[in-house]
GROMACS .gro file of C-alpha atoms in nm:
model
  398
    1MET     CA    1  12.047   9.012  11.814
    2LYS     CA    2  11.693   9.106  11.712
    3LYS     CA    3  11.805   9.259  11.385
    4LEU     CA    4  12.018   8.950  11.313
    5TYR     CA    5  11.719   8.728  11.386
    6PHE     CA    6  11.503   8.911  11.135
    7LEU     CA    7  11.772   8.895  10.868
    8ILE     CA    8  11.804   8.521  10.921
    9ALA     CA    9  11.424   8.480  10.915
   10ILE     CA   10  11.394   8.672  10.589
   11CYS     CA   11  11.680   8.485  10.424
   12PHE     CA   12  11.545   8.150  10.540
   13SER     CA   13  11.213   8.216  10.371
   14PHE     CA   14  11.380   8.230  10.030
   15LEU     CA   15  11.455   7.859  10.006
   16SER     CA   16  11.313   7.617   9.754
   17HIS     CA   17  10.968   7.783   9.752
   18SER     CA   18  11.085   8.141   9.703
   19GLN     CA   19  10.975   8.157   9.340
   20GLU     CA   20  10.607   8.108   9.415
   21ARG     CA   21  10.357   8.289   9.636
   22TYR     CA   22  10.123   8.083   9.853
   23PHE     CA   23   9.787   8.174  10.002
   24LEU     CA   24   9.538   8.013  10.237
   25ASN     CA   25   9.207   7.938  10.070
   26SER     CA   26   9.025   7.901  10.402
   27ASP     CA   27   9.036   8.015  10.762
   28THR     CA   28   9.276   7.800  10.962
   29ARG     CA   29   9.523   7.825  11.247
   30LEU     CA   30   9.900   7.820  11.283
   31TYR     CA   31   9.965   7.501  11.481
   32ILE     CA   32  10.286   7.436  11.674
   33SER     CA   33  10.295   7.082  11.534
   34ALA     CA   34  10.135   6.897  11.242
   35SER     CA   35   9.804   6.816  11.413
   36THR     CA   36   9.471   6.997  11.458
   37SER     CA   37   9.470   6.875  11.819
   38ALA     CA   38   9.799   7.057  11.885
   39ASP     CA   39   9.815   7.398  12.046
   40PHE     CA   40   9.825   7.690  11.804
   41LEU     CA   41  10.002   8.025  11.779
   42GLY     CA   42   9.741   8.229  11.598
   43TYR     CA   43   9.454   8.265  11.352
   44PHE     CA   44   9.473   8.285  10.973
   45LYS     CA   45   9.195   8.439  10.768
   46TYR     CA   46   9.103   8.341  10.414
   47GLY     CA   47   9.344   8.509  10.172
   48ALA     CA   48   9.642   8.523  10.408
   49GLU     CA   49   9.978   8.483  10.240
   50VAL     CA   50  10.231   8.241  10.387
   51ARG     CA   51  10.586   8.136  10.309
   52LEU     CA   52  10.650   7.765  10.278
   53LEU     CA   53  10.939   7.642  10.491
   54SER     CA   54  10.912   7.271  10.406
   55GLU     CA   55  10.781   7.025  10.153
   56ASN     CA   56  10.443   6.857  10.211
   57GLN     CA   57  10.482   6.632  10.516
   58ASN     CA   58  10.192   6.388  10.554
   59GLY     CA   59   9.936   6.651  10.457
   60TRP     CA   60  10.101   6.944  10.638
   61TYR     CA   61  10.329   7.233  10.549
   62LYS     CA   62  10.558   7.417  10.781
   63VAL     CA   63  10.500   7.786  10.705
   64GLN     CA   64  10.594   8.133  10.812
   65ALA     CA   65  10.322   8.389  10.883
   66ASP     CA   66  10.355   8.754  10.784
   67ASN     CA   67  10.476   8.846  11.136
   68PHE     CA   68  10.755   8.579  11.121
   69ASN     CA   69  10.570   8.326  11.344
   70GLU     CA   70  10.644   7.973  11.226
   71GLY     CA   71  10.421   7.669  11.255
   72TYR     CA   72  10.210   7.421  11.061
   73VAL     CA   73   9.896   7.441  10.845
   74PRO     CA   74   9.702   7.166  10.663
   75GLU     CA   75   9.822   7.115  10.307
   76LYS     CA   76   9.462   7.126  10.173
   77PHE     CA   77   9.435   7.497  10.260
   78VAL     CA   78   9.751   7.606  10.076
   79ALA     CA   79   9.712   7.734   9.720
   80THR     CA   80   9.906   7.934   9.466
   81ARG     CA   81   9.599   8.142   9.382
   82LEU     CA   82   9.255   8.226   9.515
   83ASN     CA   83   8.930   8.208   9.321
   84ALA     CA   84   8.556   8.250   9.364
   85LYS     CA   85   8.500   7.873   9.380
   86ASP     CA   86   8.700   7.833   9.700
   87ILE     CA   87   8.499   7.661   9.973
   88LYS     CA   88   8.584   7.875  10.272
   89ILE     CA   89   8.569   7.706  10.613
   90LYS     CA   90   8.516   7.985  10.866
   91ASP     CA   91   8.671   7.977  11.211
   92PRO     CA   92   8.397   8.101  11.450
   93GLU     CA   93   8.656   8.177  11.719
   94SER     CA   94   8.877   8.393  11.498
   95PRO     CA   95   8.882   8.755  11.623
   96ILE     CA   96   8.972   8.884  11.275
   97LEU     CA   97   8.684   9.070  11.107
   98GLU     CA   98   8.591   8.998  10.748
   99GLY     CA   99   8.591   9.280  10.495
  100GLY     CA  100   8.287   9.457  10.366
  101ASP     CA  101   8.176   9.658  10.668
  102ALA     CA  102   8.149  10.038  10.668
  103TYR     CA  103   8.517  10.080  10.746
  104TYR     CA  104   8.730   9.840  10.543
  105GLY     CA  105   8.703   9.606  10.247
  106GLY     CA  106   8.942   9.330  10.351
  107ASN     CA  107   9.022   9.128  10.663
  108HIS     CA  108   9.082   9.377  10.943
  109LEU     CA  109   9.073   9.496  11.302
  110PHE     CA  110   9.084   9.844  11.456
  111VAL     CA  111   9.335  10.053  11.648
  112LEU     CA  112   9.245  10.072  12.019
  113VAL     CA  113   9.492  10.334  12.141
  114ALA     CA  114   9.582  10.694  12.058
  115GLY     CA  115   9.884  10.775  11.841
  116LEU     CA  116   9.981  10.415  11.764
  117LYS     CA  117  10.327  10.379  11.606
  118ALA     CA  118  10.335  10.132  11.318
  119ARG     CA  119  10.691  10.006  11.271
  120ALA     CA  120  10.892   9.873  10.979
  121LEU     CA  121  10.982   9.551  11.168
  122PRO     CA  122  10.843   9.366  11.471
  123ASP     CA  123  11.088   9.547  11.697
  124LYS     CA  124  11.025   9.845  11.928
  125ASN     CA  125  11.348  10.004  11.805
  126SER     CA  126  11.272   9.979  11.434
  127LYS     CA  127  11.173  10.270  11.211
  128ILE     CA  128  10.828  10.426  11.260
  129LYS     CA  129  10.645  10.405  10.926
  130GLU     CA  130  10.311  10.558  11.026
  131ILE     CA  131  10.117  10.701  11.318
  132LEU     CA  132   9.770  10.548  11.345
  133PHE     CA  133   9.470  10.676  11.539
  134THR     CA  134   9.202  10.524  11.758
  135GLY     CA  135   8.937  10.368  11.536
  136ASP     CA  136   9.159  10.337  11.228
  137PRO     CA  137   9.098  10.007  11.046
  138VAL     CA  138   9.410   9.800  10.978
  139ALA     CA  139   9.457   9.502  10.746
  140VAL     CA  140   9.506   9.178  10.939
  141ASN     CA  141   9.532   8.834  10.778
  142TYR     CA  142   9.712   8.661  11.064
  143LEU     CA  143   9.655   8.731  11.433
  144PRO     CA  144   9.869   8.572  11.707
  145LYS     CA  145   9.702   8.461  12.031
  146ASN     CA  146   9.971   8.614  12.250
  147GLN     CA  147   9.884   8.976  12.331
  148GLU     CA  148  10.255   9.063  12.343
  149ASP     CA  149  10.327   8.927  11.994
  150TRP     CA  150  10.359   9.148  11.689
  151VAL     CA  151  10.099   9.176  11.413
  152ASN     CA  152  10.161   9.273  11.051
  153ILE     CA  153   9.891   9.536  11.000
  154ASN     CA  154   9.931   9.559  10.627
  155GLY     CA  155   9.900   9.188  10.558
  156ASN     CA  156  10.197   9.201  10.323
  157PHE     CA  157  10.539   9.035  10.328
  158ASP     CA  158  10.693   9.307  10.112
  159GLU     CA  159  10.928   9.515  10.329
  160GLU     CA  160  10.817   9.831  10.149
  161TYR     CA  161  10.458   9.789  10.268
  162ALA     CA  162  10.475   9.575  10.582
  163LYS     CA  163  10.391   9.751  10.910
  164TYR     CA  164  10.387   9.606  11.261
  165THR     CA  165  10.234   9.673  11.599
  166LEU     CA  166  10.169   9.470  11.914
  167ARG     CA  167   9.863   9.245  11.927
  168LYS     CA  168   9.727   9.417  12.240
  169PHE     CA  169   9.680   9.748  12.058
  170ILE     CA  170   9.425   9.626  11.800
  171GLY     CA  171   9.081   9.468  11.828
  172VAL     CA  172   8.711   9.533  11.772
  173ARG     CA  173   8.633   9.898  11.696
  174PRO     CA  174   8.589  10.098  12.021
  175ASP     CA  175   8.243  10.233  12.101
  176PHE     CA  176   8.229  10.612  12.137
  177GLU     CA  177   7.948  10.622  12.395
  178THR     CA  178   8.123  10.361  12.609
  179LEU     CA  179   8.444  10.565  12.602
  180LEU     CA  180   8.250  10.877  12.707
  181LYS     CA  181   8.110  10.691  13.007
  182ASP     CA  182   8.453  10.549  13.092
  183PHE     CA  183   8.597  10.901  13.097
  184ASP     CA  184   8.314  11.044  13.308
  185LYS     CA  185   8.365  10.772  13.570
  186LEU     CA  186   8.731  10.857  13.624
  187ASP     CA  187   8.846  11.044  13.934
  188ILE     CA  188   8.910  11.407  13.842
  189ASN     CA  189   9.260  11.380  13.993
  190ALA     CA  190   9.355  11.083  13.775
  191VAL     CA  191   9.503  11.319  13.517
  192SER     CA  192   9.719  11.067  13.332
  193GLU     CA  193   9.436  10.820  13.287
  194ARG     CA  194   9.192  11.096  13.191
  195LYS     CA  195   9.440  11.219  12.931
  196THR     CA  196   9.475  10.870  12.782
  197VAL     CA  197   9.101  10.813  12.753
  198SER     CA  198   9.025  11.165  12.627
  199GLU     CA  199   9.292  11.133  12.354
  200ARG     CA  200   9.126  10.812  12.241
  201LEU     CA  201   8.789  10.988  12.247
  202VAL     CA  202   8.912  11.271  12.024
  203GLU     CA  203   9.073  11.037  11.773
  204LEU     CA  204   8.770  10.809  11.759
  205ALA     CA  205   8.544  11.113  11.710
  206TRP     CA  206   8.751  11.218  11.410
  207ASN     CA  207   8.698  10.865  11.275
  208SER     CA  208   8.322  10.896  11.324
  209GLU     CA  209   8.050  11.154  11.258
  210TYR     CA  210   8.139  11.522  11.296
  211PHE     CA  211   7.882  11.577  11.573
  212LYS     CA  212   8.090  11.358  11.807
  213LEU     CA  213   8.382  11.600  11.799
  214GLU     CA  214   8.235  11.858  12.036
  215PRO     CA  215   8.163  11.621  12.329
  216ALA     CA  216   8.504  11.459  12.276
  217TYR     CA  217   8.692  11.789  12.281
  218LYS     CA  218   8.489  11.906  12.580
  219ARG     CA  219   8.637  11.618  12.786
  220TYR     CA  220   8.983  11.660  12.640
  221TYR     CA  221   8.981  12.033  12.716
  222GLU     CA  222   8.907  11.959  13.081
  223VAL     CA  223   9.230  11.757  13.098
  224VAL     CA  224   9.432  12.011  12.900
  225LYS     CA  225   9.335  12.281  13.150
  226GLN     CA  226   9.458  12.054  13.430
  227ILE     CA  227   9.791  12.006  13.251
  228ASN     CA  228   9.809  12.382  13.191
  229ASP     CA  229  10.040  12.373  12.888
  230PRO     CA  230   9.989  12.707  12.700
  231LYS     CA  231  10.074  12.559  12.359
  232LEU     CA  232   9.842  12.260  12.410
  233LEU     CA  233   9.566  12.491  12.537
  234ALA     CA  234   9.588  12.710  12.225
  235GLU     CA  235   9.593  12.408  11.995
  236THR     CA  236   9.293  12.251  12.169
  237GLU     CA  237   9.094  12.575  12.159
  238LEU     CA  238   9.158  12.595  11.784
  239ASN     CA  239   9.043  12.235  11.740
  240MET     CA  240   8.732  12.306  11.945
  241GLY     CA  241   8.655  12.586  11.700
  242ILE     CA  242   8.697  12.342  11.410
  243ALA     CA  243   8.469  12.092  11.584
  244LYS     CA  244   8.204  12.360  11.634
  245GLY     CA  245   8.211  12.450  11.265
  246LEU     CA  246   8.207  12.089  11.144
  247ALA     CA  247   7.907  12.013  11.365
  248LYS     CA  248   7.714  12.271  11.159
  249HIS     CA  249   7.864  12.169  10.827
  250LYS     CA  250   7.698  12.320  10.522
  251LEU     CA  251   7.540  12.105  10.254
  252SER     CA  252   7.752  12.027   9.948
  253GLU     CA  253   7.544  12.248   9.720
  254GLN     CA  254   7.579  12.539   9.963
  255ILE     CA  255   7.957  12.501   9.969
  256VAL     CA  256   7.984  12.476   9.589
  257SER     CA  257   7.770  12.790   9.555
  258PHE     CA  258   7.991  12.969   9.810
  259VAL     CA  259   8.310  12.914   9.604
  260LYS     CA  260   8.154  12.922   9.257
  261LYS     CA  261   8.314  13.255   9.164
  262ALA     CA  262   8.645  13.203   9.342
  263GLU     CA  263   8.951  13.370   9.193
  264PHE     CA  264   9.294  13.499   9.287
  265SER     CA  265   9.451  13.839   9.298
  266LEU     CA  266   9.811  13.796   9.180
  267LYS     CA  267  10.028  14.102   9.217
  268GLY     CA  268   9.716  14.316   9.190
  269THR     CA  269   9.576  14.137   8.883
  270LYS     CA  270   9.250  13.947   8.930
  271THR     CA  271   9.238  13.617   8.746
  272LYS     CA  272   8.854  13.623   8.716
  273SER     CA  273   8.860  13.242   8.754
  274LEU     CA  274   9.128  12.978   8.800
  275TYR     CA  275   9.256  13.044   8.450
  276LEU     CA  276   9.443  13.318   8.269
  277SER     CA  277   9.628  13.347   7.942
  278GLN     CA  278   9.992  13.250   7.917
  279ASN     CA  279  10.066  13.601   7.790
  280ASP     CA  280   9.908  13.759   8.100
  281LEU     CA  281  10.090  13.512   8.323
  282VAL     CA  282  10.430  13.605   8.179
  283LYS     CA  283  10.337  13.973   8.178
  284VAL     CA  284  10.264  13.968   8.552
  285PHE     CA  285  10.527  13.719   8.673
  286GLY     CA  286  10.791  13.720   8.402
  287LYS     CA  287  10.972  13.408   8.284
  288PRO     CA  288  10.924  13.110   8.515
  289THR     CA  289  11.201  13.010   8.752
  290LYS     CA  290  11.160  12.653   8.628
  291LYS     CA  291  10.966  12.461   8.364
  292ALA     CA  292  10.893  12.090   8.403
  293ASN     CA  293  10.677  11.820   8.253
  294VAL     CA  294  10.460  11.645   8.511
  295GLY     CA  295  10.306  11.305   8.438
  296ASP     CA  296   9.928  11.338   8.445
  297GLU     CA  297   9.774  10.995   8.392
  298CYS     CA  298   9.427  11.116   8.488
  299GLY     CA  299   9.429  11.406   8.242
  300ILE     CA  300   9.313  11.648   8.509
  301TYR     CA  301   9.544  11.937   8.427
  302LEU     CA  302   9.536  12.172   8.133
  303SER     CA  303   9.877  12.044   8.022
  304ASP     CA  304  10.170  11.833   8.141
  305LEU     CA  305  10.387  12.144   8.120
  306PHE     CA  306  10.419  12.331   8.451
  307TYR     CA  307  10.562  12.676   8.517
  308TYR     CA  308  10.711  12.728   8.862
  309TYR     CA  309  10.753  13.068   9.026
  310PRO     CA  310  10.859  13.142   9.386
  311ASP     CA  311  10.493  13.198   9.484
  312LEU     CA  312  10.296  13.027   9.207
  313GLU     CA  313  10.259  12.691   9.026
  314VAL     CA  314  10.072  12.682   8.695
  315SER     CA  315   9.983  12.426   8.427
  316VAL     CA  316  10.042  12.587   8.086
  317ASP     CA  317   9.933  12.507   7.730
  318GLU     CA  318  10.170  12.723   7.530
  319LYS     CA  319  10.006  12.645   7.194
  320LYS     CA  320   9.662  12.755   7.315
  321ASN     CA  321   9.796  13.049   7.518
  322GLN     CA  322   9.627  12.919   7.833
  323ALA     CA  323   9.739  12.883   8.195
  324GLU     CA  324   9.564  12.705   8.480
  325ILE     CA  325   9.647  12.794   8.841
  326VAL     CA  326   9.751  12.491   9.047
  327LYS     CA  327   9.897  12.641   9.365
  328VAL     CA  328   9.933  12.995   9.501
  329PHE     CA  329  10.150  13.094   9.795
  330ILE     CA  330   9.973  13.370   9.984
  331ASN     CA  331  10.190  13.675  10.058
  332GLU     CA  332  10.177  14.055  10.035
  333ASN     CA  333  10.124  14.020   9.656
  334ASN     CA  334   9.877  13.732   9.635
  335LYS     CA  335   9.524  13.694   9.772
  336PHE     CA  336   9.258  13.425   9.755
  337ILE     CA  337   8.914  13.566   9.677
  338ILE     CA  338   8.651  13.306   9.764
  339ASN     CA  339   8.380  13.555   9.674
  340PRO     CA  340   8.347  13.936   9.696
  341ASN     CA  341   8.267  13.909  10.068
  342ALA     CA  342   8.543  13.661  10.154
  343VAL     CA  343   8.891  13.784  10.065
  344LEU     CA  344   9.181  13.596  10.226
  345ASP     CA  345   9.526  13.755  10.235
  346ASN     CA  346   9.845  13.692  10.431
  347SER     CA  347   9.698  13.864  10.738
  348MET     CA  348   9.425  13.599  10.765
  349SER     CA  349   9.482  13.406  11.087
  350GLU     CA  350   9.390  13.042  11.121
  351LYS     CA  351   9.165  13.120  11.416
  352ALA     CA  352   8.975  13.390  11.226
  353PHE     CA  353   8.941  13.161  10.923
  354ILE     CA  354   8.788  12.885  11.137
  355GLU     CA  355   8.548  13.128  11.307
  356LYS     CA  356   8.427  13.273  10.975
  357TYR     CA  357   8.434  12.974  10.743
  358GLY     CA  358   8.444  12.667  10.968
  359THR     CA  359   8.105  12.546  10.844
  360TYR     CA  360   8.233  12.527  10.484
  361ILE     CA  361   8.551  12.326  10.537
  362ASP     CA  362   8.657  11.966  10.575
  363ALA     CA  363   8.944  11.883  10.809
  364SER     CA  364   9.135  11.586  10.949
  365ILE     CA  365   9.332  11.520  11.265
  366LYS     CA  366   9.594  11.356  11.041
  367SER     CA  367   9.659  11.680  10.850
  368PRO     CA  368   9.662  11.957  11.111
  369HIS     CA  369   9.640  12.318  10.985
  370LYS     CA  370   9.520  12.200  10.644
  371TYR     CA  371   9.161  12.245  10.527
  372SER     CA  372   8.966  12.171  10.212
  373ILE     CA  373   8.667  12.340  10.052
  374ILE     CA  374   8.490  12.137   9.784
  375MET     CA  375   8.408  12.250   9.431
  376GLU     CA  376   8.212  12.057   9.168
  377ASP     CA  377   8.509  11.865   9.025
  378SER     CA  378   8.789  11.958   9.262
  379GLN     CA  379   8.866  12.122   9.593
  380PHE     CA  380   9.065  12.407   9.737
  381ARG     CA  381   9.327  12.299   9.990
  382LEU     CA  382   9.432  12.572  10.228
  383GLU     CA  383   9.741  12.539  10.444
  384PHE     CA  384   9.827  12.757  10.744
  385LYS     CA  385  10.177  12.800  10.887
  386ASP     CA  386  10.262  12.983  11.208
  387GLY     CA  387   9.895  13.075  11.242
  388LYS     CA  388   9.868  13.252  10.904
  389LEU     CA  389   9.738  13.149  10.562
  390PHE     CA  390  10.035  13.007  10.371
  391SER     CA  391   9.907  12.855  10.046
  392VAL     CA  392   9.600  12.758   9.845
  393GLU     CA  393   9.619  12.457   9.614
  394ILE     CA  394   9.357  12.337   9.365
  395PHE     CA  395   9.329  11.960   9.388
  396PHE     CA  396   9.144  11.789   9.104
  397TYR     CA  397   8.969  11.454   9.139
  398CYS     CA  398   9.113  11.181   8.918
   0.00000   0.00000   0.00000
């Protein structure tokens, strides 16, 4: 029945007003009837898009919000476009935060729980589109009052982009120090609750300054030892090593100097930089398994023409006899030479890499086992699989 309801709701919205888009040029509320003295379902923020469900009725429109709530808004706040001259009437009771803070540019709130599943429809059984983390900002233009209602956390009607979660899982950004104190107050035997809070701590730390990672993982590790899951223990110990390195992160100029002379050893041939001639490339690797033209709107690669080998991807300018390394798969034939004192081959374990070079890398909880090392105009992206170095990719800034 739920799926049928949503289909009907979507179809209904494409009535006489389906050809135009409508926006609210002021904060307002979604009233259950055409009166400001009526009860209301939720808060709209300036810029929210609505779907018109009726003609103007005595200065009011019946509308649909981006989470499928239906109600009434004053006609004077409905417009087909927004502009700088709009006189915005702010709702002092609206929980929605305006854009322009350190975290997000548009109307937003923050994720309050760990590993939040954002779904394709306001339905617990619908497809998971994204996993969000404690402290992540999310776009919110309409917020229902009911904590059990769904919120569109992309502020967009388009099915391709719309994402939903329950109202109770988003709010004002959590405070790290408060969460630390909350964890420390918990009974040591309250393992489930300690796990929940410590997971939130870790995710919020990743969304904050690097120095917060160590105290967060210290608490989380306490809980992991109580759970006594060998795989989770190993994973947490690795992350604690990453946290330790990030807390002592090198300055940008130190990192750039560290990788300034980076090169590869490909089947025993040193590239002496990230470039080599096309002739040398073919001499070492033979004819490519595949050639393809890759659209490069930013003009960051040597050429749109790419050569693909089983363990190498290269941008090639055949006329100039030049080849630029894009991605190398590390195996018994290929090595990554950061500098003469830092040679990484397929025996390099992830743990050893973190211990040796953890102060030079950037990392993210959202991309486990992947690390970046900055260069002046690009970065190396290193991926580990099954605990060993798997590939090194050169990612250029657009």
